[in-house]
Amino acid sequence: MALTVQDVARLADLARIELSEEELARLAPQLDVILTAVASVADVAGQDVPPTSHPVRLENVYRIDETRPSWPAEAMLAGAPAVEDDHFRVPRILDEEA
Amino acid sequence: MNGLDELLDYDEVMATHDVVIGLEVHVELDTKSKMWCGCSTDFGAAPNSHTCPVCLGLPGSLPVVNRTAVESAIRIGLSLGCQIAEWCRFARKNYFYPDMTKNYQISQYDEPLCFDGEVVIVVDGQPQVIPIERVHMEEDAGKTSHVGGAGRIQGADYSLLDYNRAGVPLMEIVTKPVLGTGTKAPEVAREYMAFLRELMRALGVSQARMERGNMRCDANVSLMPKGSDELGTRTETKNINSLKSVEAALRYEICRQGAVLKRGGRVVQETRMWHEEGYTTAGRSKETAEDYRYFPEPDLVPVAPSREWVAQLRATLPEPPAERRIRLQAEWGFTDLEMRDVNGNEGAIDLIEQTVSAGAAAASARKWWLTELARRANEAGIGLDEVGISPAQVAALQSLVDDGTLTDNLARQVIDGVLAGEGEPADVVAARGLAVVSDEGALAQAVDAAIAANPAIAQKVRDGKVQAAGALIGAVMKAMKGRADAARVRELVLEKLS
Amino acid sequence: MNDTIHATAAELAARIASGAQSAEEITRLHLDRIAAVDEQVNAFLAVDAERALAQARAVDVKRASGAPLAPLAGVPVAVKDLFCYQGLPTTAASRMLESWVPPYNSTVVDRLLASDLVILGKTNLDEFAMGSSTETSAFGPTRNPWDLGRIPGGSGGGSAAALAAFEAPLAIGTDTGGSIRQPASVTGTVGVKPTYGGVSRYGVIAMASSLDQPGPCARTVLDAALLHQVMAGHDPADSTSIAAPVPDVVSAARKADVKGLRIGVVRELGGEGYAPGVEARFAAAVELLASLGAEIVEVSCPHFVHAFAAYYLIMPAEVSSNLARYDGMRYGLRVGDDGLASTEQVMRASRAAGFGDEVKRRIIIGSYALSAGYYDAYYGSAQKVRTLIRTDFEAAFRQCDVLVSPATPTTAFRFGERLTDPLAMYKSDLCTIPANLAGNAAASVPIGLADEDGLPVGLQIMAPVLADDRCYLVGAAVEAGLTEQWGGPLLDRVPALKEKAR
Ligand SMILES: [Mg+2]
Ligand SMILES: [Zn+2]
């Protein structure tokens, strides 16, 4: 199954990446080639093979519920593109009045 | 667009349809530290002062699971009759939103820690089964405030983010479809929330304060024509932040959906927002459904609670709140009516129990907490447990009344002193000189003075009009500044005038 | 002082400890070398001269006071620009983080500092470690000192090139699909990917969490072992960190004896697509191992042929999620915030401007692999293949103690050769990917130059989980045998770089 320009546009939207028409046209065929090259994975393992999500088998790793000093707010806000009253300032959240 | 929906009369909907509800409740745990990092979970700190590279999702940071949060989740699951998974994983739920520092929420997906439970609650004396689908662990998001647009997200110029709440452990408790609620679906939802709130407190895992967002509810509701067994299209109402709202929001949705169906329309499957003014509105509509792209969280290893651990945690479960209420009512000898007042007053049952164990009689403990102290809490708009007097102090106060040192009236003044920070009840009595005057000579003098000052009234009493003695007693009490035993004063007055 | 920049880390540490040469002088000579040649090589994205000199002086003071010194105290090290280091920008070679200065240190950096290594600066890499050539760096490619027209490998091309250009005696890398081993192979240096969970990932900018593993880069096997010893060990801040003792890699590197060891040659990692010079050098290395007393067996790992496909689904899936946080809201690049645009628009614009093509490709592929309706066919299937690859390793390690293969199918290619053909680029990692999927230890050590182009070839040595020491044991034996045959280290033959007059 081929990955179309429309598919790539939808995925870029899901991933919050603005792509121009030109970029879509350039990336879509590349992505299609990659996907075609990896599609064979579906035919390798049988139903009975369990998936592996973690390479090394560890379980039950926890920390004790103790507080540790937080960072000073200034340090955490230092890299922020916009700050106001010790808050991270972000653009309005809704696209238009809902 | 506020409350312009057409609504059908509730009883009319009930006549033709059955209601199916589903409740998704999020509970913030009361752990000391956050779910993945050592930052404090304390409420009300300066903005972004409880943050670190982990809860801010800085490049390179990694989560480590808070063991107490897992324990709390297991204890909640056990209390709801759930099975505890032998092995499960965290999963990432991917979506972009500025209150989430990583743009994914670490949650659980197809492998919840607790699943397949059931609880029975009582609504208007009738048992109601609430089947539990799952209890899973996840993290809370940061807090957004909006600038411009009257502080609402709609029309705001921009928004400000405080990530103190980001990463606070959050439990999601999800019911299966709740059937058989008859005409009482909204009340059932409310009772279930009240039940969960009480349970969380009994377990000591959450303060479960809805007004602080410790406990939040998303409510699904759908209508099904009577006699049909096909579920109708459901809506999910979010932003429900009080017990009252749970009931009101469901009632509103039922009436709204009823109106849609009656005029031959179709209910749209959507998310709706509850507004405290008493209506719901359609949430932001997305052309495409959200695709969360869940996958196992690679930064965290699986959770595999041993059966021994689960058994140990089961042994720590408190008595179920409903059973406790029945037991205490019997121990205290309260009537159903008296007990209803206790149950209706948040926190009263615990305070009374503690006051009784500090030595007071149950009836006295109930009297203080449900009258004088409840009144003060109401006036101040605070919880009964926040009034500022401890159960031990109430018990001490009552024992001063019991031994005749104080009258109820004096005791109220002692409460003033305790609340003003003047120390223990006995200290207040001493410092303010509030003890009942038991000096017979002084009392007799005061009675004589009152008789002398009110000869006409005294004559009436002598003539047999005993009711008139009240005025004389009042005069004596006034002269003694309330520090006399009114019964003894009455005796003395009648003696002198007989 | 040529003698200093060509010396091994072990030798430099010995000089510092004995007082034969000060740490400050050693650091200064390396800083001078960087100033003289790095314009051509572009191995460094940031040089931290002042702090490095201060750290070196502190070691000299410590020595003078008679306090005991850690084994690599005073030895300079270059750190891949993926490790958070307070006070220096940590960019991941991306416009997205161009001016981001982390407020905290990665565990690895903390351990380097605690062991008194001297951090020279941050090395170049493919953007967010995505690439096999360092060409996707937003700050220009690093050049291979063997041939400045060729790639130094990637993603850790900067660290490998810094070693081959004698700008640093030690460097730190990360290996997700070969990013330590493939650059080591094409630059004639040594690189080790420890067992997954052996070295903490805390504070390392994540590419693919279940595959990423920090590790040492050096010019000799012993140097790599000494650095490994400093970096490795349990870290409670990384839930996937293994709470077990670090394998004794230093002793293994010193032992360098393969007598009686069973060494498996993986049948599936060779043949078509492998350069003749690579195959010839590999065969010679295997012969050498046999002559040193190892027992050579041929083993089959039938599912390794599917490793590539599984990797190029699992890795981008994790990438798509790990890189979601770069949205211009809390740190990093923000574009298009004109007061009218919404959060969502600003996120889209910032991510469009901040990420290069390769990053975008992987995020999109990963989003696809995880999306509703495709998960089972792609991501789910890839996770099953991962199980089969692990099973292959387990079966092979029942037959032999270590596995060997070429580290990469070809020698260093020319700039631009594979840049517009992602698939060709991805094939650079064919041999290295299986160990990342299964989590076991693997290394690359130089085994000579290919006849056809005179460029370095690497031998990959793969060992079971937590048997990292076997990589060092075999690597050191090969190194000793070949150095003797060559009459000196391979890197003696790297063409001299023109030093810029100062
Ligand atoms: Mg949830
Ligand atoms: Zn934190």
mmCIF file of N, CA and C in Angstrom, chain C residues 4-102:
data_model
loop_
_atom_site.group_PDB
_atom_site.id
_atom_site.type_symbol
_atom_site.label_atom_id
_atom_site.label_comp_id
_atom_site.label_asym_id
_atom_site.label_seq_id
_atom_site.Cartn_x
_atom_site.Cartn_y
_atom_site.Cartn_z
ATOM 1 N N THR C 4 52.231 14.314 23.294
ATOM 2 C CA THR C 4 51.092 14.368 24.221
ATOM 3 C C THR C 4 49.782 14.051 23.516
ATOM 4 N N ILE C 5 49.510 14.695 22.393
ATOM 5 C CA ILE C 5 48.195 14.452 21.773
ATOM 6 C C ILE C 5 48.092 13.056 21.175
ATOM 7 N N HIS C 6 49.229 12.408 20.906
ATOM 8 C CA HIS C 6 49.156 11.036 20.385
ATOM 9 C C HIS C 6 49.150 9.985 21.491
ATOM 10 N N ALA C 7 49.406 10.405 22.712
ATOM 11 C CA ALA C 7 49.487 9.434 23.815
ATOM 12 C C ALA C 7 48.110 8.855 24.123
ATOM 13 N N THR C 8 48.117 7.666 24.686
ATOM 14 C CA THR C 8 46.843 7.067 25.108
ATOM 15 C C THR C 8 46.388 7.715 26.411
ATOM 16 N N ALA C 9 45.110 7.513 26.720
ATOM 17 C CA ALA C 9 44.573 8.054 27.969
ATOM 18 C C ALA C 9 45.275 7.415 29.163
ATOM 19 N N ALA C 10 45.547 6.113 29.051
ATOM 20 C CA ALA C 10 46.221 5.419 30.158
ATOM 21 C C ALA C 10 47.602 6.032 30.399
ATOM 22 N N GLU C 11 48.291 6.334 29.310
ATOM 23 C CA GLU C 11 49.630 6.941 29.418
ATOM 24 C C GLU C 11 49.533 8.347 30.026
ATOM 25 N N LEU C 12 48.565 9.132 29.568
ATOM 26 C CA LEU C 12 48.410 10.490 30.106
ATOM 27 C C LEU C 12 48.095 10.445 31.598
ATOM 28 N N ALA C 13 47.212 9.524 31.979
ATOM 29 C CA ALA C 13 46.849 9.398 33.392
ATOM 30 C C ALA C 13 48.084 9.058 34.223
ATOM 31 N N ALA C 14 48.935 8.195 33.664
ATOM 32 C CA ALA C 14 50.148 7.804 34.389
ATOM 33 C C ALA C 14 51.085 9.003 34.549
ATOM 34 N N ARG C 15 51.208 9.797 33.484
ATOM 35 C CA ARG C 15 52.074 10.987 33.569
ATOM 36 C C ARG C 15 51.563 11.965 34.620
ATOM 37 N N ILE C 16 50.232 12.147 34.637
ATOM 38 C CA ILE C 16 49.658 13.090 35.607
ATOM 39 C C ILE C 16 49.884 12.566 37.019
ATOM 40 N N ALA C 17 49.627 11.288 37.203
ATOM 41 C CA ALA C 17 49.750 10.702 38.539
ATOM 42 C C ALA C 17 51.191 10.758 39.046
ATOM 43 N N SER C 18 52.145 10.588 38.114
ATOM 44 C CA SER C 18 53.550 10.587 38.538
ATOM 45 C C SER C 18 54.120 11.997 38.617
ATOM 46 N N GLY C 19 53.392 12.953 38.076
ATOM 47 C CA GLY C 19 53.900 14.322 38.060
ATOM 48 C C GLY C 19 54.793 14.612 36.873
ATOM 49 N N ALA C 20 54.885 13.641 35.952
ATOM 50 C CA ALA C 20 55.730 13.846 34.774
ATOM 51 C C ALA C 20 55.199 14.969 33.881
ATOM 52 N N GLN C 21 53.888 15.131 33.868
ATOM 53 C CA GLN C 21 53.286 16.199 33.064
ATOM 54 C C GLN C 21 52.035 16.676 33.784
ATOM 55 N N SER C 22 51.784 17.972 33.763
ATOM 56 C CA SER C 22 50.616 18.460 34.495
ATOM 57 C C SER C 22 49.361 18.265 33.661
ATOM 58 N N ALA C 23 48.251 18.104 34.375
ATOM 59 C CA ALA C 23 46.957 17.992 33.693
ATOM 60 C C ALA C 23 46.677 19.270 32.922
ATOM 61 N N GLU C 24 47.097 20.379 33.484
ATOM 62 C CA GLU C 24 46.838 21.663 32.817
ATOM 63 C C GLU C 24 47.546 21.706 31.463
ATOM 64 N N GLU C 25 48.789 21.258 31.443
ATOM 65 C CA GLU C 25 49.527 21.293 30.180
ATOM 66 C C GLU C 25 48.876 20.368 29.152
ATOM 67 N N ILE C 26 48.488 19.209 29.616
ATOM 68 C CA ILE C 26 47.845 18.239 28.715
ATOM 69 C C ILE C 26 46.557 18.821 28.147
ATOM 70 N N THR C 27 45.793 19.456 28.994
ATOM 71 C CA THR C 27 44.548 20.074 28.533
ATOM 72 C C THR C 27 44.840 21.194 27.536
ATOM 73 N N ARG C 28 45.825 22.011 27.882
ATOM 74 C CA ARG C 28 46.172 23.137 27.017
ATOM 75 C C ARG C 28 46.614 22.641 25.635
ATOM 76 N N LEU C 29 47.385 21.581 25.607
ATOM 77 C CA LEU C 29 47.864 21.062 24.322
ATOM 78 C C LEU C 29 46.701 20.540 23.478
ATOM 79 N N HIS C 30 45.745 19.947 24.143
ATOM 80 C CA HIS C 30 44.574 19.477 23.385
ATOM 81 C C HIS C 30 43.725 20.652 22.902
ATOM 82 N N LEU C 31 43.583 21.664 23.741
ATOM 83 C CA LEU C 31 42.836 22.857 23.306
ATOM 84 C C LEU C 31 43.541 23.511 22.117
ATOM 85 N N ASP C 32 44.878 23.516 22.168
ATOM 86 C CA ASP C 32 45.654 24.086 21.049
ATOM 87 C C ASP C 32 45.411 23.286 19.772
ATOM 88 N N ARG C 33 45.410 21.970 19.939
ATOM 89 C CA ARG C 33 45.202 21.107 18.773
ATOM 90 C C ARG C 33 43.814 21.365 18.164
ATOM 91 N N ILE C 34 42.814 21.494 19.048
ATOM 92 C CA ILE C 34 41.451 21.770 18.562
ATOM 93 C C ILE C 34 41.457 23.091 17.787
ATOM 94 N N ALA C 35 42.114 24.091 18.358
ATOM 95 C CA ALA C 35 42.168 25.404 17.698
ATOM 96 C C ALA C 35 42.871 25.293 16.348
ATOM 97 N N ALA C 36 43.836 24.392 16.252
ATOM 98 C CA ALA C 36 44.636 24.297 15.033
ATOM 99 C C ALA C 36 43.952 23.511 13.922
ATOM 100 N N VAL C 37 43.172 22.488 14.286
ATOM 101 C CA VAL C 37 42.635 21.626 13.216
ATOM 102 C C VAL C 37 41.113 21.557 13.128
ATOM 103 N N ASP C 38 40.418 22.048 14.120
ATOM 104 C CA ASP C 38 38.976 21.743 14.098
ATOM 105 C C ASP C 38 38.190 22.513 13.049
ATOM 106 N N GLU C 39 38.792 23.595 12.516
ATOM 107 C CA GLU C 39 38.110 24.265 11.413
ATOM 108 C C GLU C 39 37.938 23.302 10.239
ATOM 109 N N GLN C 40 38.945 22.419 10.064
ATOM 110 C CA GLN C 40 38.828 21.443 8.969
ATOM 111 C C GLN C 40 37.943 20.272 9.346
ATOM 112 N N VAL C 41 38.029 19.843 10.582
ATOM 113 C CA VAL C 41 37.340 18.610 10.976
ATOM 114 C C VAL C 41 35.901 18.876 11.412
ATOM 115 N N ASN C 42 35.697 19.989 12.127
ATOM 116 C CA ASN C 42 34.379 20.330 12.689
ATOM 117 C C ASN C 42 33.836 19.232 13.605
ATOM 118 N N ALA C 43 34.716 18.734 14.452
ATOM 119 C CA ALA C 43 34.292 17.711 15.409
ATOM 120 C C ALA C 43 33.567 18.337 16.598
ATOM 121 N N PHE C 44 33.921 19.589 16.918
ATOM 122 C CA PHE C 44 33.365 20.228 18.126
ATOM 123 C C PHE C 44 32.282 21.248 17.795
ATOM 124 N N LEU C 45 31.210 21.215 18.585
ATOM 125 C CA LEU C 45 30.191 22.261 18.483
ATOM 126 C C LEU C 45 30.445 23.343 19.522
ATOM 127 N N ALA C 46 31.094 22.975 20.608
ATOM 128 C CA ALA C 46 31.422 23.958 21.646
ATOM 129 C C ALA C 46 32.690 23.497 22.358
ATOM 130 N N VAL C 47 33.595 24.438 22.598
ATOM 131 C CA VAL C 47 34.811 24.146 23.351
ATOM 132 C C VAL C 47 34.716 24.933 24.651
ATOM 133 N N ASP C 48 34.975 24.264 25.751
ATOM 134 C CA ASP C 48 34.773 24.850 27.072
ATOM 135 C C ASP C 48 36.136 25.076 27.734
ATOM 136 N N ALA C 49 36.979 25.898 27.079
ATOM 137 C CA ALA C 49 38.390 26.010 27.449
ATOM 138 C C ALA C 49 38.591 26.408 28.914
ATOM 139 N N GLU C 50 37.896 27.440 29.343
ATOM 140 C CA GLU C 50 38.156 27.966 30.694
ATOM 141 C C GLU C 50 37.851 26.940 31.781
ATOM 142 N N ARG C 51 36.650 26.343 31.658
ATOM 143 C CA ARG C 51 36.284 25.369 32.677
ATOM 144 C C ARG C 51 37.213 24.155 32.616
ATOM 145 N N ALA C 52 37.585 23.739 31.382
ATOM 146 C CA ALA C 52 38.473 22.583 31.230
ATOM 147 C C ALA C 52 39.800 22.852 31.937
ATOM 148 N N LEU C 53 40.347 24.034 31.715
ATOM 149 C CA LEU C 53 41.627 24.366 32.350
ATOM 150 C C LEU C 53 41.489 24.419 33.871
ATOM 151 N N ALA C 54 40.366 24.939 34.330
ATOM 152 C CA ALA C 54 40.148 24.999 35.780
ATOM 153 C C ALA C 54 40.050 23.595 36.367
ATOM 154 N N GLN C 55 39.337 22.709 35.639
ATOM 155 C CA GLN C 55 39.231 21.319 36.121
ATOM 156 C C GLN C 55 40.616 20.670 36.155
ATOM 157 N N ALA C 56 41.414 20.932 35.128
ATOM 158 C CA ALA C 56 42.759 20.343 35.054
ATOM 159 C C ALA C 56 43.625 20.853 36.206
ATOM 160 N N ARG C 57 43.560 22.164 36.440
ATOM 161 C CA ARG C 57 44.363 22.740 37.540
ATOM 162 C C ARG C 57 43.946 22.140 38.879
ATOM 163 N N ALA C 58 42.641 21.901 39.028
ATOM 164 C CA ALA C 58 42.172 21.313 40.285
ATOM 165 C C ALA C 58 42.789 19.925 40.490
ATOM 166 N N VAL C 59 42.949 19.182 39.398
ATOM 167 C CA VAL C 59 43.572 17.858 39.504
ATOM 168 C C VAL C 59 45.049 18.016 39.901
ATOM 169 N N ASP C 60 45.710 18.986 39.282
ATOM 170 C CA ASP C 60 47.129 19.207 39.637
ATOM 171 C C ASP C 60 47.259 19.569 41.120
ATOM 172 N N VAL C 61 46.344 20.378 41.610
ATOM 173 C CA VAL C 61 46.372 20.766 43.029
ATOM 174 C C VAL C 61 46.152 19.530 43.903
ATOM 175 N N LYS C 62 45.193 18.733 43.485
ATOM 176 C CA LYS C 62 44.881 17.517 44.241
ATOM 177 C C LYS C 62 46.123 16.615 44.319
ATOM 178 N N ARG C 63 46.778 16.460 43.169
ATOM 179 C CA ARG C 63 47.965 15.603 43.142
ATOM 180 C C ARG C 63 49.057 16.158 44.060
ATOM 181 N N ALA C 64 49.217 17.469 43.956
ATOM 182 C CA ALA C 64 50.267 18.117 44.764
ATOM 183 C C ALA C 64 50.010 17.923 46.252
ATOM 184 N N SER C 65 48.705 17.851 46.603
ATOM 185 C CA SER C 65 48.379 17.698 48.031
ATOM 186 C C SER C 65 48.567 16.260 48.503
ATOM 187 N N GLY C 66 48.830 15.361 47.554
ATOM 188 C CA GLY C 66 49.034 13.969 47.925
ATOM 189 C C GLY C 66 47.756 13.167 47.997
ATOM 190 N N ALA C 67 46.619 13.801 47.669
ATOM 191 C CA ALA C 67 45.351 13.061 47.692
ATOM 192 C C ALA C 67 45.358 12.010 46.585
ATOM 193 N N PRO C 68 44.663 10.887 46.821
ATOM 194 C CA PRO C 68 44.639 9.839 45.792
ATOM 195 C C PRO C 68 43.884 10.316 44.551
ATOM 196 N N LEU C 69 44.361 9.901 43.374
ATOM 197 C CA LEU C 69 43.722 10.308 42.120
ATOM 198 C C LEU C 69 42.953 9.139 41.521
ATOM 199 N N ALA C 70 41.801 9.459 40.895
ATOM 200 C CA ALA C 70 41.042 8.443 40.163
ATOM 201 C C ALA C 70 41.859 8.021 38.942
ATOM 202 N N PRO C 71 41.577 6.809 38.397
ATOM 203 C CA PRO C 71 42.417 6.260 37.317
ATOM 204 C C PRO C 71 42.580 7.179 36.092
ATOM 205 N N LEU C 72 41.545 7.973 35.756
ATOM 206 C CA LEU C 72 41.675 8.850 34.572
ATOM 207 C C LEU C 72 41.706 10.330 34.973
ATOM 208 N N ALA C 73 42.077 10.608 36.208
ATOM 209 C CA ALA C 73 42.077 11.995 36.687
ATOM 210 C C ALA C 73 42.950 12.866 35.793
ATOM 211 N N GLY C 74 42.374 13.984 35.352
ATOM 212 C CA GLY C 74 43.130 14.945 34.565
ATOM 213 C C GLY C 74 43.151 14.668 33.072
ATOM 214 N N VAL C 75 42.603 13.531 32.655
ATOM 215 C CA VAL C 75 42.632 13.194 31.227
ATOM 216 C C VAL C 75 41.460 13.889 30.526
ATOM 217 N N PRO C 76 41.736 14.561 29.401
ATOM 218 C CA PRO C 76 40.651 15.260 28.698
ATOM 219 C C PRO C 76 39.692 14.293 28.016
ATOM 220 N N VAL C 77 38.449 14.721 27.924
ATOM 221 C CA VAL C 77 37.419 13.925 27.262
ATOM 222 C C VAL C 77 36.489 14.870 26.495
ATOM 223 N N ALA C 78 36.019 14.393 25.342
ATOM 224 C CA ALA C 78 35.054 15.160 24.543
ATOM 225 C C ALA C 78 33.703 14.476 24.672
ATOM 226 N N VAL C 79 32.641 15.271 24.815
ATOM 227 C CA VAL C 79 31.311 14.707 25.095
ATOM 228 C C VAL C 79 30.358 15.026 23.951
ATOM 229 N N LYS C 80 29.723 14.001 23.447
ATOM 230 C CA LYS C 80 28.718 14.171 22.383
ATOM 231 C C LYS C 80 27.668 15.181 22.832
ATOM 232 N N ASP C 81 27.247 16.044 21.935
ATOM 233 C CA ASP C 81 26.351 17.126 22.345
ATOM 234 C C ASP C 81 24.900 16.671 22.507
ATOM 235 N N LEU C 82 24.781 15.554 23.206
ATOM 236 C CA LEU C 82 23.483 14.984 23.493
ATOM 237 C C LEU C 82 23.353 14.821 25.009
ATOM 238 N N PHE C 83 24.484 15.067 25.701
ATOM 239 C CA PHE C 83 24.530 14.897 27.159
ATOM 240 C C PHE C 83 24.370 16.263 27.816
ATOM 241 N N CYS C 84 23.417 16.392 28.721
ATOM 242 C CA CYS C 84 23.227 17.670 29.400
ATOM 243 C C CYS C 84 24.442 17.974 30.263
ATOM 244 N N TYR C 85 24.917 19.195 30.109
ATOM 245 C CA TYR C 85 26.064 19.672 30.885
ATOM 246 C C TYR C 85 25.762 21.123 31.214
ATOM 247 N N GLN C 86 25.496 21.351 32.498
ATOM 248 C CA GLN C 86 25.141 22.687 32.966
ATOM 249 C C GLN C 86 26.136 23.716 32.462
ATOM 250 N N GLY C 87 25.609 24.832 32.006
ATOM 251 C CA GLY C 87 26.508 25.927 31.654
ATOM 252 C C GLY C 87 26.971 25.938 30.214
ATOM 253 N N LEU C 88 26.784 24.831 29.489
ATOM 254 C CA LEU C 88 27.136 24.812 28.064
ATOM 255 C C LEU C 88 25.859 24.503 27.291
ATOM 256 N N PRO C 89 25.656 25.151 26.148
ATOM 257 C CA PRO C 89 24.482 24.766 25.367
ATOM 258 C C PRO C 89 24.538 23.273 25.033
ATOM 259 N N THR C 90 23.394 22.616 25.117
ATOM 260 C CA THR C 90 23.286 21.218 24.691
ATOM 261 C C THR C 90 22.271 21.226 23.564
ATOM 262 N N THR C 91 22.760 21.011 22.334
ATOM 263 C CA THR C 91 21.929 21.312 21.164
ATOM 264 C C THR C 91 21.375 20.105 20.433
ATOM 265 N N ALA C 92 21.935 18.920 20.666
ATOM 266 C CA ALA C 92 21.574 17.753 19.852
ATOM 267 C C ALA C 92 21.786 18.056 18.368
ATOM 268 N N ALA C 93 22.649 19.026 18.082
ATOM 269 C CA ALA C 93 22.938 19.456 16.707
ATOM 270 C C ALA C 93 21.683 19.863 15.954
ATOM 271 N N SER C 94 20.754 20.473 16.690
ATOM 272 C CA SER C 94 19.480 20.876 16.084
ATOM 273 C C SER C 94 19.249 22.363 16.297
ATOM 274 N N ARG C 95 18.644 23.006 15.292
ATOM 275 C CA ARG C 95 18.219 24.404 15.449
ATOM 276 C C ARG C 95 17.239 24.514 16.611
ATOM 277 N N MET C 96 16.502 23.439 16.836
ATOM 278 C CA MET C 96 15.482 23.441 17.877
ATOM 279 C C MET C 96 16.063 23.812 19.238
ATOM 280 N N LEU C 97 17.282 23.354 19.510
ATOM 281 C CA LEU C 97 17.890 23.580 20.831
ATOM 282 C C LEU C 97 19.150 24.425 20.733
ATOM 283 N N GLU C 98 19.251 25.203 19.654
ATOM 284 C CA GLU C 98 20.487 25.928 19.374
ATOM 285 C C GLU C 98 21.031 26.694 20.578
ATOM 286 N N SER C 99 20.148 27.304 21.346
ATOM 287 C CA SER C 99 20.664 28.120 22.452
ATOM 288 C C SER C 99 20.194 27.611 23.808
ATOM 289 N N TRP C 100 19.802 26.345 23.852
ATOM 290 C CA TRP C 100 19.289 25.814 25.124
ATOM 291 C C TRP C 100 20.447 25.397 26.041
ATOM 292 N N VAL C 101 20.449 25.959 27.231
ATOM 293 C CA VAL C 101 21.480 25.602 28.217
ATOM 294 C C VAL C 101 20.806 24.799 29.324
ATOM 295 N N PRO C 102 21.153 23.526 29.459
ATOM 296 C CA PRO C 102 20.447 22.709 30.454
ATOM 297 C C PRO C 102 20.744 23.168 31.874
#
